[in-house]
CSV table of C-alpha atoms in Angstrom, one decimal:
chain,number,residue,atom,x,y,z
A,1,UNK,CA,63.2,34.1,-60.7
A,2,UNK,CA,60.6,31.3,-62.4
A,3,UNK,CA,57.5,34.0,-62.3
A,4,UNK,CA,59.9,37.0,-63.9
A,5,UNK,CA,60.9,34.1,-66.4
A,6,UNK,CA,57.5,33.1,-67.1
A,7,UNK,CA,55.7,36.9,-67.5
A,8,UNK,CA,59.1,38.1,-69.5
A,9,UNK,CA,58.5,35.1,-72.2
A,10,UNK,CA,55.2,35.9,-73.3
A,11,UNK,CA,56.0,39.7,-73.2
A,12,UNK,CA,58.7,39.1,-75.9
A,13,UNK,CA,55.7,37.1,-77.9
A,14,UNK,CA,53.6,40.0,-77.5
A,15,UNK,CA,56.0,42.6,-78.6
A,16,UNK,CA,56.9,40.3,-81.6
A,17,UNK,CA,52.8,39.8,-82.4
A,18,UNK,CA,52.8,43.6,-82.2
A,19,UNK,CA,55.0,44.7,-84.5
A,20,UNK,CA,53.9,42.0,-86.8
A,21,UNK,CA,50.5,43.3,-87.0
A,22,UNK,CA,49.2,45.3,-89.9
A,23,UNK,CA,47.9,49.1,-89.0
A,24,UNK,CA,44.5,48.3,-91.1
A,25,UNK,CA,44.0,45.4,-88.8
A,26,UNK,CA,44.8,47.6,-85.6
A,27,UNK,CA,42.8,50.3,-87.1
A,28,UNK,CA,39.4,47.7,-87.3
A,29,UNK,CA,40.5,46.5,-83.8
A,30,UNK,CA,40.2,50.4,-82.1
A,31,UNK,CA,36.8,50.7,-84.0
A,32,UNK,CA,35.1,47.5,-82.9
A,33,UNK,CA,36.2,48.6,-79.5
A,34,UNK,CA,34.5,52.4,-80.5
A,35,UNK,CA,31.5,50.6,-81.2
A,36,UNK,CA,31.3,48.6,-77.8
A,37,UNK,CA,31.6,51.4,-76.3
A,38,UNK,CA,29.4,54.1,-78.0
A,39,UNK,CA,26.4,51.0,-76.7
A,40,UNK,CA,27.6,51.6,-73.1
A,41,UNK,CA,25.7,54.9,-72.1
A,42,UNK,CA,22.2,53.5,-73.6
A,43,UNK,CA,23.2,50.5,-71.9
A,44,UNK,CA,23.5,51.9,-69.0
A,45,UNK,CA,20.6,53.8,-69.0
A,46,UNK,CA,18.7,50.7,-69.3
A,47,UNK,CA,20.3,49.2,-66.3
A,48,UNK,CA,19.4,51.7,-64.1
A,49,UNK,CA,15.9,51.3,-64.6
A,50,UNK,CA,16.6,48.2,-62.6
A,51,UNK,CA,19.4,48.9,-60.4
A,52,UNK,CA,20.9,51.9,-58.5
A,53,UNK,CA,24.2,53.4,-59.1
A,54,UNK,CA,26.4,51.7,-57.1
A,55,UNK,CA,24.9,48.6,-57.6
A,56,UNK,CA,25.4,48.7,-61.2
A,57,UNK,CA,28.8,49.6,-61.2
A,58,UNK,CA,30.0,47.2,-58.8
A,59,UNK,CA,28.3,44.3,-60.3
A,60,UNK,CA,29.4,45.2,-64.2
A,61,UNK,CA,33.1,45.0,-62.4
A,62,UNK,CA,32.7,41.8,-60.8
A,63,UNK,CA,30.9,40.1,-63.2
A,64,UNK,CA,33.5,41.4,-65.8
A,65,UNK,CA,36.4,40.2,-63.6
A,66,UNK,CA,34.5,36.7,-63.4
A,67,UNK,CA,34.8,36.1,-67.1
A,68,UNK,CA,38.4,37.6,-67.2
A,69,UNK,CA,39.2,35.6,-64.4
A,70,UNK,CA,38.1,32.6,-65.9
A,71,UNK,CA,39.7,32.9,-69.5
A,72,UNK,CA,43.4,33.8,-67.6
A,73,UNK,CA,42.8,30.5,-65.0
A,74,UNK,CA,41.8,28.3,-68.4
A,75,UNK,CA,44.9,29.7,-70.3
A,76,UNK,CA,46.7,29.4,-67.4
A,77,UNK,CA,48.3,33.2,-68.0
A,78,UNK,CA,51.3,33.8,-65.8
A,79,UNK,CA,51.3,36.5,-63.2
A,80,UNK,CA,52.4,40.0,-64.5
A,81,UNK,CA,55.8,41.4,-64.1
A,82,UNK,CA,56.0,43.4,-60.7
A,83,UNK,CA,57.3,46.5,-63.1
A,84,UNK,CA,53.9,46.1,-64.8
A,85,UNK,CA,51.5,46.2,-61.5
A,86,UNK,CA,51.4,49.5,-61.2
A,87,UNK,CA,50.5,50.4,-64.7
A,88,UNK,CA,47.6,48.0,-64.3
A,89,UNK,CA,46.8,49.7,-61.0
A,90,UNK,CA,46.1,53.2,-63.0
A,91,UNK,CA,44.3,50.8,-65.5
A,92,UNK,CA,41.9,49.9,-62.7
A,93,UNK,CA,41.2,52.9,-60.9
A,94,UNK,CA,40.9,54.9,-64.4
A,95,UNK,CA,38.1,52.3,-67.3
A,96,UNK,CA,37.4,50.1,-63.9
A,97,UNK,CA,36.2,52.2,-61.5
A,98,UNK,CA,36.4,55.7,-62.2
A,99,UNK,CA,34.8,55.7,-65.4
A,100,UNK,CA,32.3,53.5,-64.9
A,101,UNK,CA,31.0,55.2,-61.5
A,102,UNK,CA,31.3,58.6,-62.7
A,103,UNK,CA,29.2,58.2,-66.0
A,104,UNK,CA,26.9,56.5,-64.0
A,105,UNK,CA,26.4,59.3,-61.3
A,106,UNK,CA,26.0,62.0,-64.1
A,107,UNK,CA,23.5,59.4,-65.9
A,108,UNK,CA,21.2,59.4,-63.0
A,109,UNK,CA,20.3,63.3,-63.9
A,110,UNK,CA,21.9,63.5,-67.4
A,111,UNK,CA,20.5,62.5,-70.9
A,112,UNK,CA,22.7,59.6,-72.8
A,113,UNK,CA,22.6,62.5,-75.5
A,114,UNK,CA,24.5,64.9,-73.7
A,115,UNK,CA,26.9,62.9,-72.2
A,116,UNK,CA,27.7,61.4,-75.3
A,117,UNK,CA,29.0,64.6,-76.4
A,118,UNK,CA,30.6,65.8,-73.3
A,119,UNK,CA,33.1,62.5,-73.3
A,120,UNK,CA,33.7,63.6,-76.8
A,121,UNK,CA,36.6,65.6,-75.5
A,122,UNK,CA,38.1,62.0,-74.3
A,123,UNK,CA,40.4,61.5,-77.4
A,124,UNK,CA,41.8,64.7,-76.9
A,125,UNK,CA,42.0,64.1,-73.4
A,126,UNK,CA,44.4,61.5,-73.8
A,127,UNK,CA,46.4,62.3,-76.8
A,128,UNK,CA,47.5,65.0,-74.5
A,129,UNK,CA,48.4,62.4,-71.6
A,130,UNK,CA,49.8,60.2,-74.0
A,131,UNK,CA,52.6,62.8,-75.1
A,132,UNK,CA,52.9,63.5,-71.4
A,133,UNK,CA,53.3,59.9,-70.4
A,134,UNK,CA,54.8,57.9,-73.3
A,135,UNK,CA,56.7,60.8,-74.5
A,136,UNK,CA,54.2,60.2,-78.3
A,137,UNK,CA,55.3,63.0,-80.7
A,138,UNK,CA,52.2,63.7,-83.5
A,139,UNK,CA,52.8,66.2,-85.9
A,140,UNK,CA,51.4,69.7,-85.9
A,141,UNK,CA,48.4,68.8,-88.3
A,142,UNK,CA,48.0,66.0,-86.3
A,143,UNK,CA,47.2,68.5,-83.3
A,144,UNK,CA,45.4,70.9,-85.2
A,145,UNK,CA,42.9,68.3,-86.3
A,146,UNK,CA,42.4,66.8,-83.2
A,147,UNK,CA,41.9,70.4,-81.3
A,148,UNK,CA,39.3,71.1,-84.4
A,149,UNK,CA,37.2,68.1,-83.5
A,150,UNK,CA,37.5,68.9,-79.5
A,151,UNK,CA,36.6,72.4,-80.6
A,152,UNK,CA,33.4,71.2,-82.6
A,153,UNK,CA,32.4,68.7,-79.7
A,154,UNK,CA,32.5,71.3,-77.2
A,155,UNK,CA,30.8,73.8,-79.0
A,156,UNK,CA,28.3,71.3,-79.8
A,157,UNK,CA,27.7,70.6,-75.8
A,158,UNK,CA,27.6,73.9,-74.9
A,159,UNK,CA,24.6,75.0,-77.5
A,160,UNK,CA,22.5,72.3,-76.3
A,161,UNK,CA,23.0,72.9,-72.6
A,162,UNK,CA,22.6,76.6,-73.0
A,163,UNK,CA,26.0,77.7,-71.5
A,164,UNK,CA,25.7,76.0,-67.8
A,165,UNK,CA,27.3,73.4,-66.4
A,166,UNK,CA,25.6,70.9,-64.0
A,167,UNK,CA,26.5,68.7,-61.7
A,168,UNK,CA,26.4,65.6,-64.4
A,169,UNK,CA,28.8,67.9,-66.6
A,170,UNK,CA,31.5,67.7,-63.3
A,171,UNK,CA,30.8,64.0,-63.5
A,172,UNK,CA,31.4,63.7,-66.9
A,173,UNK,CA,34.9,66.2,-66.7
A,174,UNK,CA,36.1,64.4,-64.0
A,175,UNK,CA,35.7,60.7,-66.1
A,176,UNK,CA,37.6,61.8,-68.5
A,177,UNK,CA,40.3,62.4,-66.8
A,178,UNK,CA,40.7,59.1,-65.2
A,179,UNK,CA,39.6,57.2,-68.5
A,180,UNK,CA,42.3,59.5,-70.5
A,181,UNK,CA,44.8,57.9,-67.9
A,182,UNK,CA,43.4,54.6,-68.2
A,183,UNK,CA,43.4,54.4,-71.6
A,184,UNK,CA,47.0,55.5,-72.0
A,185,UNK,CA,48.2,53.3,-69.5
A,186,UNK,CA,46.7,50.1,-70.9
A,187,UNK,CA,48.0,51.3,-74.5
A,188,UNK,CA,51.3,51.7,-73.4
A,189,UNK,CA,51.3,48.1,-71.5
A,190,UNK,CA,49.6,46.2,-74.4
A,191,UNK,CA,53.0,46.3,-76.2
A,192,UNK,CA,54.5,44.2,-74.1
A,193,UNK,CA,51.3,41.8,-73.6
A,194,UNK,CA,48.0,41.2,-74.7
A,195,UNK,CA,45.5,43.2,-74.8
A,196,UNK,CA,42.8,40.9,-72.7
A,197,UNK,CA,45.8,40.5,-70.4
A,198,UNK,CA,45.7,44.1,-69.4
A,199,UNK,CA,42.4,44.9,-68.9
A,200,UNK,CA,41.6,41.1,-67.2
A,201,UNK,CA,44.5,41.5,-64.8
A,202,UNK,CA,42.8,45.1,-63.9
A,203,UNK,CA,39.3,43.1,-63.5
A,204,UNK,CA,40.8,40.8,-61.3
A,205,UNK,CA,42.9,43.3,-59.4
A,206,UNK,CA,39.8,45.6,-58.6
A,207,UNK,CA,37.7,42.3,-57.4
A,208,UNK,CA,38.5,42.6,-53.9
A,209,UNK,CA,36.8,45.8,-53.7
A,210,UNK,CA,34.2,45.4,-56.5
A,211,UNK,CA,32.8,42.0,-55.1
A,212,UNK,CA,31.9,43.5,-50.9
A,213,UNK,CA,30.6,46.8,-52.6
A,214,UNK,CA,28.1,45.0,-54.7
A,215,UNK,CA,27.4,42.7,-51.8
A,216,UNK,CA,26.4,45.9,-49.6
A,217,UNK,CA,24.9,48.0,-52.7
A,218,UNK,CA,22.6,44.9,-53.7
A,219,UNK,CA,21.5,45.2,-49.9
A,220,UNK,CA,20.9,48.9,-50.2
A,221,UNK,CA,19.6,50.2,-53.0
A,222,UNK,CA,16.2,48.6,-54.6
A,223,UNK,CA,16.5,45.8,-57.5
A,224,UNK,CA,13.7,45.1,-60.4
A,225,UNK,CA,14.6,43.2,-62.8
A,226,UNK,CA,13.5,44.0,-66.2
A,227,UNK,CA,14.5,42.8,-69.8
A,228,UNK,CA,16.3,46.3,-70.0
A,229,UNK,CA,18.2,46.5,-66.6
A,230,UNK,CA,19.7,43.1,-67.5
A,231,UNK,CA,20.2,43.2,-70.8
A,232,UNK,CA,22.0,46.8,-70.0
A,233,UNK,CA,24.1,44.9,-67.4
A,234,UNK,CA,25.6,42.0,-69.3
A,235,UNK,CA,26.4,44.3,-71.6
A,236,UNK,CA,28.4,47.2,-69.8
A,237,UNK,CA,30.1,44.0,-67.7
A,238,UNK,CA,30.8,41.6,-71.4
A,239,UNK,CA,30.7,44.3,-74.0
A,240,UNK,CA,31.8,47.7,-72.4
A,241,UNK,CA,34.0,46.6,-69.5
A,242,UNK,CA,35.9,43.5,-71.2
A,243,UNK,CA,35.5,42.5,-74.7
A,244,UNK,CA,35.2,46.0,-76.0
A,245,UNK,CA,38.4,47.0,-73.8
A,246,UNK,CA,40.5,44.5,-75.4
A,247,UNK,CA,40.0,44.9,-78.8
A,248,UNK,CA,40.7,48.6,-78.1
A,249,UNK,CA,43.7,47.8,-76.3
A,250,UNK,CA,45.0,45.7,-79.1
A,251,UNK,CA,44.1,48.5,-81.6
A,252,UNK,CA,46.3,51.1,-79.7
A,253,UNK,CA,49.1,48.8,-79.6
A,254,UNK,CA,49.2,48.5,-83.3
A,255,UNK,CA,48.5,52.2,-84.6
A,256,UNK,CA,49.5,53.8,-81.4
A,257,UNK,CA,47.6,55.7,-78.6
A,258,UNK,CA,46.9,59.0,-80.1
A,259,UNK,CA,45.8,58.0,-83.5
A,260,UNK,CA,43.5,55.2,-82.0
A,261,UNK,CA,42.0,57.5,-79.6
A,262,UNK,CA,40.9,60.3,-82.4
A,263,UNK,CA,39.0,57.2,-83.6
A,264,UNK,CA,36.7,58.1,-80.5
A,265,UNK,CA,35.3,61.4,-82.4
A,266,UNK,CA,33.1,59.1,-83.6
A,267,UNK,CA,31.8,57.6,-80.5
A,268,UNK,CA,29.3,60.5,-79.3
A,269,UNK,CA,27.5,60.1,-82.6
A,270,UNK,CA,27.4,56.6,-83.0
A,271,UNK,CA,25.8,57.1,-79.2
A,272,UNK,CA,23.3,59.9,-80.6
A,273,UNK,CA,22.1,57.0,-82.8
A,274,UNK,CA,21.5,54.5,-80.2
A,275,UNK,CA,19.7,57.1,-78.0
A,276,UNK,CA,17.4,57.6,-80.4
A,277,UNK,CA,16.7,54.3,-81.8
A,278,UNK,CA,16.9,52.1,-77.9
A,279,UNK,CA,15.8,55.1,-75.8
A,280,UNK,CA,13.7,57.2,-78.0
A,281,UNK,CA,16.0,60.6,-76.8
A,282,UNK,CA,15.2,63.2,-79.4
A,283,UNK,CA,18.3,64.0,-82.1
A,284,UNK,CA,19.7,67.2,-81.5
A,285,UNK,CA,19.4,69.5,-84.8
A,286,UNK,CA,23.0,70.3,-84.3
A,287,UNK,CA,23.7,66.9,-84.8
A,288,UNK,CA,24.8,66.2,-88.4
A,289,UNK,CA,26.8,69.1,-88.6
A,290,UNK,CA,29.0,68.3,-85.6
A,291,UNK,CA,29.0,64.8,-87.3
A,292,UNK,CA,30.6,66.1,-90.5
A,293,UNK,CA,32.7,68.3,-88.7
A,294,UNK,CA,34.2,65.0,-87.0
A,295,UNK,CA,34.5,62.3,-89.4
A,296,UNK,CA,36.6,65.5,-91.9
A,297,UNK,CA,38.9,65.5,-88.6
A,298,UNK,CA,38.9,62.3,-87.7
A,299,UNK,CA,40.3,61.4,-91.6
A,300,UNK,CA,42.8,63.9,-90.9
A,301,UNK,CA,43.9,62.9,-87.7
A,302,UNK,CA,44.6,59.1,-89.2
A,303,UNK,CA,46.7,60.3,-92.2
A,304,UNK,CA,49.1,63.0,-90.2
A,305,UNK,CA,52.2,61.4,-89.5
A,306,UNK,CA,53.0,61.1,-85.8
């Protein structure tokens, strides 16, 4: 009865937090957290001239969980709510593991260019679980925007790979399914807690796993450490995996799931722009179109009513 008592009290200060905040200030929130996460496929790519696959994953979890871990212990953050476990379970499996591995796979054969675009189709992705999950209603123009910028995406993928899919392109379809999930998930339980809380309890729930998987990948698979590989690791574990997570989880709370994830149009081409100035990946021609195409949709998307 204490622990219920103690993870209901600051749910009700969460909720109260939540509906006190101003949809500009969610709005900035979901686009700091686009920005941390357009820097995670370049970032990646440099980590993996130091590290293999699983290595990399496993060690961006645990070292993410470390610092999660360590800011709930210091603030002394109650246990979750049993009702909330297995939300954070789908949180974990989906922008923990799932994610995180399968991005990384399709990186190991794909450029950061392509993928970029391919995960494009994530904020459709989960608009659509969001309606199926939360029961989120968005207006028809709403829909027709968003389907306009998945359209443009796609088309955009499928000129540059010439029609064929790959293997990394399986990869890529498969993460954003799982991320879709995740994303929704955490949304829907950052209204009844904080943001940081959702994605630090889903860090520290994944460590028993993470932590023995980077303890036999290290052992495995060949390490150099470079400038790059590390400076591509601390940031998919601090940036990608926990800072950028809960300022987007925040930013859904506030201006709901759908409308936050549309915000993700952008990410691709803010990624197309890092690729080119970290890597030195050539721009695409089709580029600048797709990006005007959408930031028109992504402008529509935020004003429909939902």
């Amino acid at each position: 009865m204490r622990a219920q008592s103690s993870a209901t009290t600051p749910s009700r200060i969460a909720v109260a937090a939540g509906r006190e905040q101003r949809p500009g200030l969610g709005t900035l929130q979901a686009a700091l957290g686009v920005i941390a996460f357009s820097l995670t496929f370049p970032a990646t790519a440099w980590g993996l001239e130091g590290f293999g696959p699983w290595s990399l994953v496993a060690v961006r979890s645990v070292l993410a969980a470390v610092i999660a871990g360590g800011a709930l212990l210091a603030l002394r953050v109650p246990l979750p709510a049993r009702r909330h476990w297995f939300g954070l379970a789908v949180v974990a499996a989906g922008v923990v593991l799932g994610f995180p591995l399968l991005t990384t796979l399709a990186l190991e054969t794909s450029t950061t260019a392509h993928a970029a675009v391919v995960v494009g189709l994530l904020p459709l992705t989960t608009a659509l679980l969001s309606a199926l999950r939360v029961g989120t209603r968005p207006s028809r123009t709403f829909w027709a925007a968003a389907l306009a910028g998945a359209a443009a995406v796609l088309a955009f993928t499928v000129q540059q790979s010439g029609g064929a899919l790959s293997r990394a392109d399986l990869y890529l379809f498969a993460a954003l399914l799982v991320c879709a999930a995740g994303y929704t998930e955490g949304g829907r339980l950052a209204r009844v807690m904080p943001g940081w809380h959702v994605i630090g309890w889903a860090l520290v729930l994944c460590l028993p796993l993470t932590l023995p998987v980077a303890a036999l990948a290290l052992a495995q698979e060949p390490v150099r450490l470079t400038a790059h590989s590390v400076a591509g690791l601390l940031w998919v574990a601090a940036g990608s995996q926990f800072l950028g997570l809960v300022v987007w989880y925040r930013g859904m709370a506030a201006v709901g799931i759908p409308k936050a994830s549309q915000l993700q149009l952008a990410q691709p081409l803010l990624t197309l722009v890092w690729s080119v100035l970290l890597l030195g990946e050539h721009l695409p021609v089709a580029a600048p179109l797709t990006a005007v195409a959408v930031l028109v949709c992504i402008a529509v998307t935020q004003r429909a009513r939902g």
